[in-house]
């Protein structure tokens, strides 16, 4: 049993090393200010008609940008930069990102 546990631990470590190597080889991830394991996948961020079922697995995450702190200090508007005129692409992106929600009940999810 002890040998099987050691083999499983070595296998997990080698898988982690493979992922780390892929991250260092991928220039888009390497130069990114922050990265996530999900950034390695090539899932679409925006589709015309997203399907809620398995949305978390089917669609990639793409977060919105923040407004500058100097602008946010002047008002009580949203923290996220929302375009004044929303395009069809913006609505498709929002619907796709909403389809990723798993309705898990985590109060701090954003």
Short mmCIF file of N, CA, C and O in Angstrom, two decimals:
data_model
loop_
_atom_site.label_atom_id
_atom_site.label_comp_id
_atom_site.label_asym_id
_atom_site.label_seq_id
_atom_site.Cartn_x
_atom_site.Cartn_y
_atom_site.Cartn_z
N UNK A 1 0.82 -1.19 0.00
CA UNK A 1 0.00 0.00 0.00
C UNK A 1 0.86 1.26 0.00
O UNK A 1 0.53 2.25 -0.62
N UNK A 2 1.96 1.21 0.74
CA UNK A 2 2.83 2.38 0.83
C UNK A 2 3.46 2.69 -0.53
O UNK A 2 3.59 3.85 -0.91
N UNK A 3 3.83 1.65 -1.28
CA UNK A 3 4.41 1.87 -2.61
C UNK A 3 3.39 2.46 -3.57
O UNK A 3 3.72 3.32 -4.38
N UNK A 4 2.14 2.02 -3.47
CA UNK A 4 1.09 2.55 -4.34
C UNK A 4 0.86 4.03 -4.03
O UNK A 4 0.64 4.84 -4.95
N UNK A 5 0.91 4.39 -2.76
CA UNK A 5 0.72 5.79 -2.38
C UNK A 5 1.86 6.66 -2.90
O UNK A 5 1.66 7.78 -3.36
N UNK A 6 3.09 6.14 -2.84
CA UNK A 6 4.24 6.87 -3.34
C UNK A 6 4.14 7.04 -4.85
O UNK A 6 4.41 8.12 -5.39
N UNK A 7 3.73 5.97 -5.56
CA UNK A 7 3.57 6.05 -7.02
C UNK A 7 2.50 7.08 -7.39
O UNK A 7 2.67 7.84 -8.34
N UNK A 8 1.39 7.10 -6.66
CA UNK A 8 0.32 8.06 -6.94
C UNK A 8 0.81 9.48 -6.70
O UNK A 8 0.50 10.40 -7.47
N UNK A 9 1.59 9.67 -5.66
CA UNK A 9 2.13 11.00 -5.35
C UNK A 9 3.11 11.45 -6.44
O UNK A 9 3.10 12.60 -6.87
N UNK A 10 3.96 10.53 -6.92
CA UNK A 10 4.90 10.85 -7.99
C UNK A 10 4.16 11.19 -9.28
O UNK A 10 4.55 12.10 -10.01
N UNK A 11 3.08 10.47 -9.58
CA UNK A 11 2.30 10.72 -10.78
C UNK A 11 1.66 12.11 -10.72
O UNK A 11 1.70 12.86 -11.69
N UNK A 12 1.11 12.47 -9.56
CA UNK A 12 0.50 13.79 -9.40
C UNK A 12 1.55 14.89 -9.53
O UNK A 12 1.30 15.92 -10.15
N UNK A 13 2.72 14.67 -8.98
CA UNK A 13 3.80 15.65 -9.08
C UNK A 13 4.24 15.83 -10.53
O UNK A 13 4.49 16.95 -10.98
N UNK A 14 4.34 14.73 -11.28
CA UNK A 14 4.76 14.84 -12.67
C UNK A 14 3.70 15.55 -13.51
O UNK A 14 4.03 16.31 -14.42
N UNK A 15 2.41 15.34 -13.20
CA UNK A 15 1.34 16.05 -13.90
C UNK A 15 1.43 17.55 -13.63
O UNK A 15 1.27 18.37 -14.52
N UNK A 16 1.71 17.91 -12.39
CA UNK A 16 1.86 19.32 -12.03
C UNK A 16 3.04 19.93 -12.77
O UNK A 16 2.97 21.07 -13.25
N UNK A 17 4.13 19.18 -12.87
CA UNK A 17 5.30 19.68 -13.59
C UNK A 17 4.99 19.88 -15.07
O UNK A 17 5.45 20.84 -15.69
N UNK A 18 4.19 18.98 -15.67
CA UNK A 18 3.82 19.12 -17.08
C UNK A 18 3.01 20.40 -17.30
O UNK A 18 3.24 21.14 -18.25
N UNK A 19 2.06 20.66 -16.39
CA UNK A 19 1.24 21.87 -16.51
C UNK A 19 2.12 23.11 -16.35
O UNK A 19 1.99 24.08 -17.10
N UNK A 20 3.02 23.09 -15.39
CA UNK A 20 3.91 24.23 -15.17
C UNK A 20 4.79 24.48 -16.39
O UNK A 20 5.04 25.62 -16.78
N UNK A 21 5.26 23.39 -17.02
CA UNK A 21 6.07 23.53 -18.23
C UNK A 21 5.26 24.16 -19.36
O UNK A 21 5.73 25.03 -20.08
N UNK A 22 3.99 23.72 -19.51
CA UNK A 22 3.13 24.26 -20.56
C UNK A 22 2.89 25.75 -20.32
O UNK A 22 2.90 26.55 -21.24
N UNK A 23 2.71 26.14 -19.05
CA UNK A 23 2.49 27.54 -18.73
C UNK A 23 3.71 28.37 -19.11
O UNK A 23 3.59 29.44 -19.69
N UNK A 24 4.89 27.88 -18.79
CA UNK A 24 6.10 28.65 -19.09
C UNK A 24 6.36 28.72 -20.59
O UNK A 24 6.96 29.68 -21.06
N UNK A 25 5.89 27.74 -21.36
CA UNK A 25 6.10 27.75 -22.81
C UNK A 25 5.09 28.64 -23.52
O UNK A 25 5.36 29.16 -24.59
N UNK A 26 3.91 28.79 -22.94
CA UNK A 26 2.84 29.56 -23.58
C UNK A 26 3.10 31.05 -23.33
O UNK A 26 2.95 31.55 -22.24
N UNK A 27 3.47 31.78 -24.36
CA UNK A 27 3.85 33.18 -24.21
C UNK A 27 2.70 34.05 -23.74
O UNK A 27 2.88 34.99 -22.98
N UNK A 28 1.44 33.76 -24.19
CA UNK A 28 0.32 34.60 -23.78
C UNK A 28 0.06 34.48 -22.29
O UNK A 28 -0.33 35.45 -21.65
N UNK A 29 0.28 33.33 -21.72
CA UNK A 29 0.07 33.16 -20.29
C UNK A 29 1.26 33.69 -19.52
O UNK A 29 1.12 34.30 -18.48
N UNK A 30 2.45 33.50 -20.04
CA UNK A 30 3.67 33.90 -19.35
C UNK A 30 3.71 35.41 -19.12
O UNK A 30 4.13 35.87 -18.07
N UNK A 31 3.25 36.20 -20.09
CA UNK A 31 3.32 37.64 -19.98
C UNK A 31 2.06 38.24 -19.35
O UNK A 31 1.98 39.43 -19.20
N UNK A 32 1.11 37.41 -19.00
CA UNK A 32 -0.11 37.88 -18.37
C UNK A 32 0.18 38.28 -16.93
O UNK A 32 0.98 37.65 -16.26
N UNK A 33 -0.46 39.35 -16.43
CA UNK A 33 -0.21 39.75 -15.05
C UNK A 33 -0.63 38.69 -14.03
O UNK A 33 -0.05 38.58 -12.98
N UNK A 34 -1.64 37.93 -14.35
CA UNK A 34 -2.05 36.81 -13.50
C UNK A 34 -2.62 35.72 -14.39
O UNK A 34 -3.15 36.00 -15.46
N UNK A 35 -2.51 34.48 -13.97
CA UNK A 35 -3.02 33.38 -14.77
C UNK A 35 -3.68 32.37 -13.87
O UNK A 35 -3.49 32.35 -12.67
N UNK A 36 -4.47 31.54 -14.49
CA UNK A 36 -5.22 30.52 -13.79
C UNK A 36 -5.14 29.25 -14.63
O UNK A 36 -4.87 29.31 -15.82
N UNK A 37 -5.39 28.11 -14.03
CA UNK A 37 -5.37 26.86 -14.78
C UNK A 37 -6.39 26.90 -15.92
O UNK A 37 -6.20 26.33 -16.97
N UNK A 38 -7.48 27.64 -15.70
CA UNK A 38 -8.51 27.73 -16.72
C UNK A 38 -8.04 28.51 -17.94
O UNK A 38 -8.56 28.36 -19.03
N UNK A 39 -7.01 29.35 -17.77
CA UNK A 39 -6.47 30.12 -18.89
C UNK A 39 -5.78 29.23 -19.92
O UNK A 39 -5.56 29.65 -21.05
N UNK A 40 -5.43 28.01 -19.54
CA UNK A 40 -4.74 27.11 -20.46
C UNK A 40 -5.69 26.48 -21.47
O UNK A 40 -5.26 25.99 -22.50
N UNK A 41 -6.97 26.47 -21.17
CA UNK A 41 -7.94 25.86 -22.06
C UNK A 41 -8.36 26.84 -23.14
O UNK A 41 -8.28 28.05 -22.96
N UNK A 42 -8.82 26.33 -24.24
CA UNK A 42 -9.24 27.17 -25.36
C UNK A 42 -10.76 27.08 -25.51
O UNK A 42 -11.28 26.67 -26.53
N UNK A 43 -11.49 27.45 -24.47
CA UNK A 43 -12.94 27.44 -24.50
C UNK A 43 -13.42 28.81 -24.99
O UNK A 43 -12.79 29.82 -24.72
N UNK A 44 -14.57 28.86 -25.67
CA UNK A 44 -15.08 30.16 -26.12
C UNK A 44 -15.55 31.00 -24.93
O UNK A 44 -16.10 30.47 -23.97
N UNK A 45 -15.30 32.30 -24.98
CA UNK A 45 -15.73 33.22 -23.93
C UNK A 45 -17.11 33.81 -24.22
O UNK A 45 -17.77 34.30 -23.32
N UNK A 46 -17.49 33.77 -25.49
CA UNK A 46 -18.75 34.39 -25.89
C UNK A 46 -19.35 33.60 -27.04
O UNK A 46 -18.67 33.35 -28.04
N UNK A 47 -20.60 33.20 -26.88
CA UNK A 47 -21.34 32.52 -27.96
C UNK A 47 -22.70 33.18 -28.08
O UNK A 47 -23.18 33.83 -27.14
N UNK A 48 -23.34 33.01 -29.21
CA UNK A 48 -24.60 33.69 -29.46
C UNK A 48 -25.73 33.17 -28.57
O UNK A 48 -26.50 33.95 -28.01
N UNK A 49 -25.84 31.86 -28.43
CA UNK A 49 -26.91 31.27 -27.61
C UNK A 49 -26.31 30.26 -26.65
O UNK A 49 -26.30 29.06 -26.92
N UNK A 50 -25.80 30.71 -25.51
CA UNK A 50 -25.18 29.78 -24.57
C UNK A 50 -26.21 28.87 -23.91
O UNK A 50 -27.36 29.24 -23.73
N UNK A 51 -25.78 27.66 -23.58
CA UNK A 51 -26.63 26.68 -22.91
C UNK A 51 -26.18 26.61 -21.46
O UNK A 51 -25.00 26.44 -21.17
N UNK A 52 -27.13 26.73 -20.53
CA UNK A 52 -26.81 26.75 -19.11
C UNK A 52 -26.23 25.41 -18.64
O UNK A 52 -25.30 25.37 -17.85
N UNK A 53 -26.78 24.30 -19.13
CA UNK A 53 -26.33 22.99 -18.67
C UNK A 53 -24.86 22.79 -19.06
O UNK A 53 -24.49 22.92 -20.22
N UNK A 54 -24.02 22.51 -18.09
CA UNK A 54 -22.58 22.30 -18.25
C UNK A 54 -21.87 23.56 -18.76
O UNK A 54 -20.79 23.49 -19.31
N UNK A 55 -22.46 24.73 -18.54
CA UNK A 55 -21.86 25.98 -19.00
C UNK A 55 -20.48 26.22 -18.43
O UNK A 55 -19.59 26.73 -19.10
N UNK A 56 -20.29 25.83 -17.16
CA UNK A 56 -19.00 26.00 -16.51
C UNK A 56 -17.91 25.21 -17.24
O UNK A 56 -16.77 25.64 -17.33
N UNK A 57 -18.28 24.05 -17.78
CA UNK A 57 -17.32 23.20 -18.48
C UNK A 57 -17.15 23.60 -19.95
O UNK A 57 -16.09 23.36 -20.52
N UNK A 58 -18.18 24.18 -20.52
CA UNK A 58 -18.17 24.46 -21.96
C UNK A 58 -17.60 25.82 -22.33
O UNK A 58 -17.08 25.99 -23.43
N UNK A 59 -17.72 26.80 -21.44
CA UNK A 59 -17.33 28.17 -21.78
C UNK A 59 -16.20 28.65 -20.86
O UNK A 59 -16.18 28.36 -19.68
N UNK A 60 -15.30 29.41 -21.43
CA UNK A 60 -14.17 29.94 -20.67
C UNK A 60 -14.55 31.19 -19.90
O UNK A 60 -15.51 31.88 -20.22
N UNK A 61 -13.77 31.47 -18.86
CA UNK A 61 -14.02 32.65 -18.03
C UNK A 61 -13.32 33.87 -18.65
O UNK A 61 -12.19 33.80 -19.10
N UNK A 62 -14.02 34.97 -18.65
CA UNK A 62 -13.42 36.24 -19.06
C UNK A 62 -14.04 37.31 -18.18
O UNK A 62 -15.24 37.57 -18.24
N UNK A 63 -13.23 37.92 -17.34
CA UNK A 63 -13.76 38.91 -16.42
C UNK A 63 -13.74 40.30 -17.05
O UNK A 63 -13.04 40.56 -18.03
N UNK A 64 -14.51 41.18 -16.47
CA UNK A 64 -14.56 42.56 -16.95
C UNK A 64 -13.46 43.37 -16.28
O UNK A 64 -12.96 43.01 -15.22
N UNK A 65 -13.13 44.47 -16.88
CA UNK A 65 -12.08 45.34 -16.30
C UNK A 65 -12.71 46.27 -15.25
O UNK A 65 -13.91 46.53 -15.26
N UNK A 66 -11.87 46.75 -14.35
CA UNK A 66 -12.31 47.67 -13.31
C UNK A 66 -12.17 49.12 -13.78
O UNK A 66 -11.33 49.43 -14.62
N UNK A 67 -12.99 49.97 -13.23
CA UNK A 67 -12.81 51.40 -13.44
C UNK A 67 -11.61 51.85 -12.62
O UNK A 67 -11.24 51.21 -11.64
N UNK A 68 -11.02 52.97 -12.99
CA UNK A 68 -9.86 53.45 -12.24
C UNK A 68 -10.29 53.92 -10.85
O UNK A 68 -11.41 54.44 -10.68
N UNK A 69 -9.44 53.74 -9.85
CA UNK A 69 -9.80 54.16 -8.49
C UNK A 69 -10.14 55.65 -8.38
O UNK A 69 -11.02 56.03 -7.62
N UNK A 70 -9.47 56.48 -9.15
CA UNK A 70 -9.75 57.92 -9.09
C UNK A 70 -11.18 58.22 -9.57
O UNK A 70 -11.85 59.10 -9.03
N UNK A 71 -11.65 57.49 -10.58
CA UNK A 71 -13.04 57.67 -11.04
C UNK A 71 -14.03 57.11 -10.03
O UNK A 71 -15.09 57.69 -9.79
N UNK A 72 -13.70 55.97 -9.44
CA UNK A 72 -14.61 55.33 -8.50
C UNK A 72 -14.77 56.16 -7.22
O UNK A 72 -15.81 56.11 -6.57
N UNK A 73 -13.74 56.90 -6.85
CA UNK A 73 -13.80 57.71 -5.63
C UNK A 73 -14.79 58.87 -5.75
O UNK A 73 -15.24 59.41 -4.74
N UNK A 74 -15.15 59.24 -6.97
CA UNK A 74 -16.03 60.39 -7.19
C UNK A 74 -17.52 60.04 -7.17
O UNK A 74 -18.36 60.94 -7.13
N UNK A 75 -17.86 58.76 -7.24
CA UNK A 75 -19.28 58.39 -7.29
C UNK A 75 -19.51 57.02 -6.63
O UNK A 75 -18.58 56.40 -6.13
N UNK A 76 -20.74 56.59 -6.66
CA UNK A 76 -21.12 55.30 -6.08
C UNK A 76 -21.55 54.33 -7.18
O UNK A 76 -22.32 53.39 -6.93
N UNK A 77 -21.07 54.54 -8.38
CA UNK A 77 -21.43 53.65 -9.49
C UNK A 77 -20.71 52.32 -9.38
O UNK A 77 -19.93 52.09 -8.46
N UNK A 78 -20.96 51.46 -10.36
CA UNK A 78 -20.35 50.14 -10.38
C UNK A 78 -18.83 50.20 -10.40
O UNK A 78 -18.25 51.13 -10.93
N UNK A 79 -18.20 49.19 -9.82
CA UNK A 79 -16.74 49.08 -9.80
C UNK A 79 -16.24 48.67 -11.18
O UNK A 79 -15.19 49.10 -11.63
N UNK A 80 -17.03 47.84 -11.86
CA UNK A 80 -16.62 47.34 -13.17
C UNK A 80 -16.89 48.38 -14.26
O UNK A 80 -17.86 49.14 -14.19
N UNK A 81 -16.02 48.40 -15.26
CA UNK A 81 -16.18 49.31 -16.39
C UNK A 81 -17.24 48.74 -17.34
O UNK A 81 -17.01 47.72 -17.99
N UNK A 82 -18.39 49.38 -17.38
CA UNK A 82 -19.49 48.93 -18.24
C UNK A 82 -19.62 49.95 -19.36
O UNK A 82 -19.73 51.16 -19.10
N UNK A 83 -19.62 49.49 -20.61
CA UNK A 83 -19.70 50.45 -21.72
C UNK A 83 -21.06 51.17 -21.71
O UNK A 83 -22.08 50.57 -21.40
N UNK A 84 -21.07 52.47 -22.06
CA UNK A 84 -22.33 53.21 -22.06
C UNK A 84 -23.31 52.69 -23.12
O UNK A 84 -24.51 52.68 -22.89
N UNK A 85 -22.79 52.27 -24.25
CA UNK A 85 -23.64 51.71 -25.30
C UNK A 85 -23.24 50.25 -25.48
O UNK A 85 -22.13 49.95 -25.91
N UNK A 86 -24.15 49.37 -25.14
CA UNK A 86 -23.84 47.94 -25.15
C UNK A 86 -24.16 47.33 -26.51
O UNK A 86 -25.26 47.48 -27.02
N UNK A 87 -23.18 46.63 -27.06
CA UNK A 87 -23.33 46.02 -28.38
C UNK A 87 -23.91 44.60 -28.27
O UNK A 87 -24.04 44.07 -27.17
N UNK A 88 -24.21 44.01 -29.39
CA UNK A 88 -24.69 42.63 -29.42
C UNK A 88 -23.60 41.70 -28.91
O UNK A 88 -23.89 40.75 -28.16
N UNK A 89 -22.35 41.96 -29.25
CA UNK A 89 -21.25 41.14 -28.76
C UNK A 89 -21.15 41.20 -27.25
O UNK A 89 -20.89 40.20 -26.60
N UNK A 90 -21.36 42.39 -26.66
CA UNK A 90 -21.31 42.54 -25.21
C UNK A 90 -22.41 41.72 -24.55
O UNK A 90 -22.18 41.03 -23.56
N UNK A 91 -23.62 41.76 -25.11
CA UNK A 91 -24.73 40.99 -24.56
C UNK A 91 -24.46 39.48 -24.68
O UNK A 91 -24.76 38.72 -23.75
N UNK A 92 -23.91 39.05 -25.81
CA UNK A 92 -23.57 37.63 -25.97
C UNK A 92 -22.53 37.21 -24.94
O UNK A 92 -22.61 36.12 -24.36
N UNK A 93 -21.54 38.06 -24.71
CA UNK A 93 -20.49 37.77 -23.73
C UNK A 93 -21.09 37.65 -22.33
O UNK A 93 -20.78 36.74 -21.58
N UNK A 94 -21.97 38.59 -21.97
CA UNK A 94 -22.61 38.55 -20.65
C UNK A 94 -23.47 37.31 -20.49
O UNK A 94 -23.47 36.67 -19.43
N UNK A 95 -24.24 36.95 -21.52
CA UNK A 95 -25.07 35.74 -21.44
C UNK A 95 -24.22 34.49 -21.28
O UNK A 95 -24.55 33.59 -20.52
N UNK A 96 -23.10 34.45 -22.00
CA UNK A 96 -22.21 33.29 -21.90
C UNK A 96 -21.58 33.20 -20.52
O UNK A 96 -21.53 32.12 -19.92
N UNK A 97 -21.14 34.32 -19.97
CA UNK A 97 -20.54 34.31 -18.64
C UNK A 97 -21.58 33.96 -17.58
O UNK A 97 -21.29 33.28 -16.61
N UNK A 98 -22.82 34.40 -17.77
CA UNK A 98 -23.89 34.06 -16.84
C UNK A 98 -24.20 32.57 -16.90
O UNK A 98 -24.53 31.95 -15.88
N UNK A 99 -24.08 31.96 -18.07
CA UNK A 99 -24.35 30.53 -18.22
C UNK A 99 -23.33 29.68 -17.46
O UNK A 99 -23.59 28.51 -17.17
N UNK A 100 -22.18 30.27 -17.11
CA UNK A 100 -21.16 29.53 -16.36
C UNK A 100 -21.54 29.34 -14.89
O UNK A 100 -20.98 28.52 -14.20
N UNK A 101 -22.49 30.14 -14.39
CA UNK A 101 -22.87 30.08 -12.97
C UNK A 101 -23.43 28.70 -12.63
O UNK A 101 -24.27 28.16 -13.34
N UNK A 102 -22.95 28.13 -11.53
CA UNK A 102 -23.41 26.80 -11.10
C UNK A 102 -24.48 26.89 -10.02
O UNK A 102 -24.91 25.87 -9.49
N UNK A 103 -24.92 28.09 -9.68
CA UNK A 103 -25.93 28.29 -8.63
C UNK A 103 -25.53 27.54 -7.35
O UNK A 103 -26.33 26.85 -6.73
N UNK A 104 -24.28 27.71 -6.96
CA UNK A 104 -23.74 26.95 -5.83
C UNK A 104 -24.09 27.58 -4.48
O UNK A 104 -23.99 26.93 -3.45
N UNK A 105 -24.50 28.83 -4.47
CA UNK A 105 -24.88 29.48 -3.23
C UNK A 105 -23.75 30.14 -2.47
O UNK A 105 -23.93 30.57 -1.34
N UNK A 106 -22.58 30.22 -3.09
CA UNK A 106 -21.46 30.89 -2.42
C UNK A 106 -21.71 32.39 -2.40
O UNK A 106 -21.81 33.01 -3.46
N UNK A 107 -21.82 33.02 -1.22
CA UNK A 107 -22.17 34.43 -1.17
C UNK A 107 -21.08 35.37 -1.69
O UNK A 107 -21.38 36.49 -2.09
N UNK A 108 -19.84 34.93 -1.70
CA UNK A 108 -18.76 35.81 -2.16
C UNK A 108 -18.42 35.62 -3.63
O UNK A 108 -17.47 36.21 -4.12
N UNK A 109 -19.17 34.83 -4.34
CA UNK A 109 -18.91 34.58 -5.77
C UNK A 109 -19.21 35.85 -6.56
O UNK A 109 -20.19 36.55 -6.32
N UNK A 110 -18.33 36.14 -7.53
CA UNK A 110 -18.55 37.32 -8.37
C UNK A 110 -18.08 37.09 -9.77
O UNK A 110 -17.35 36.30 -10.12
#
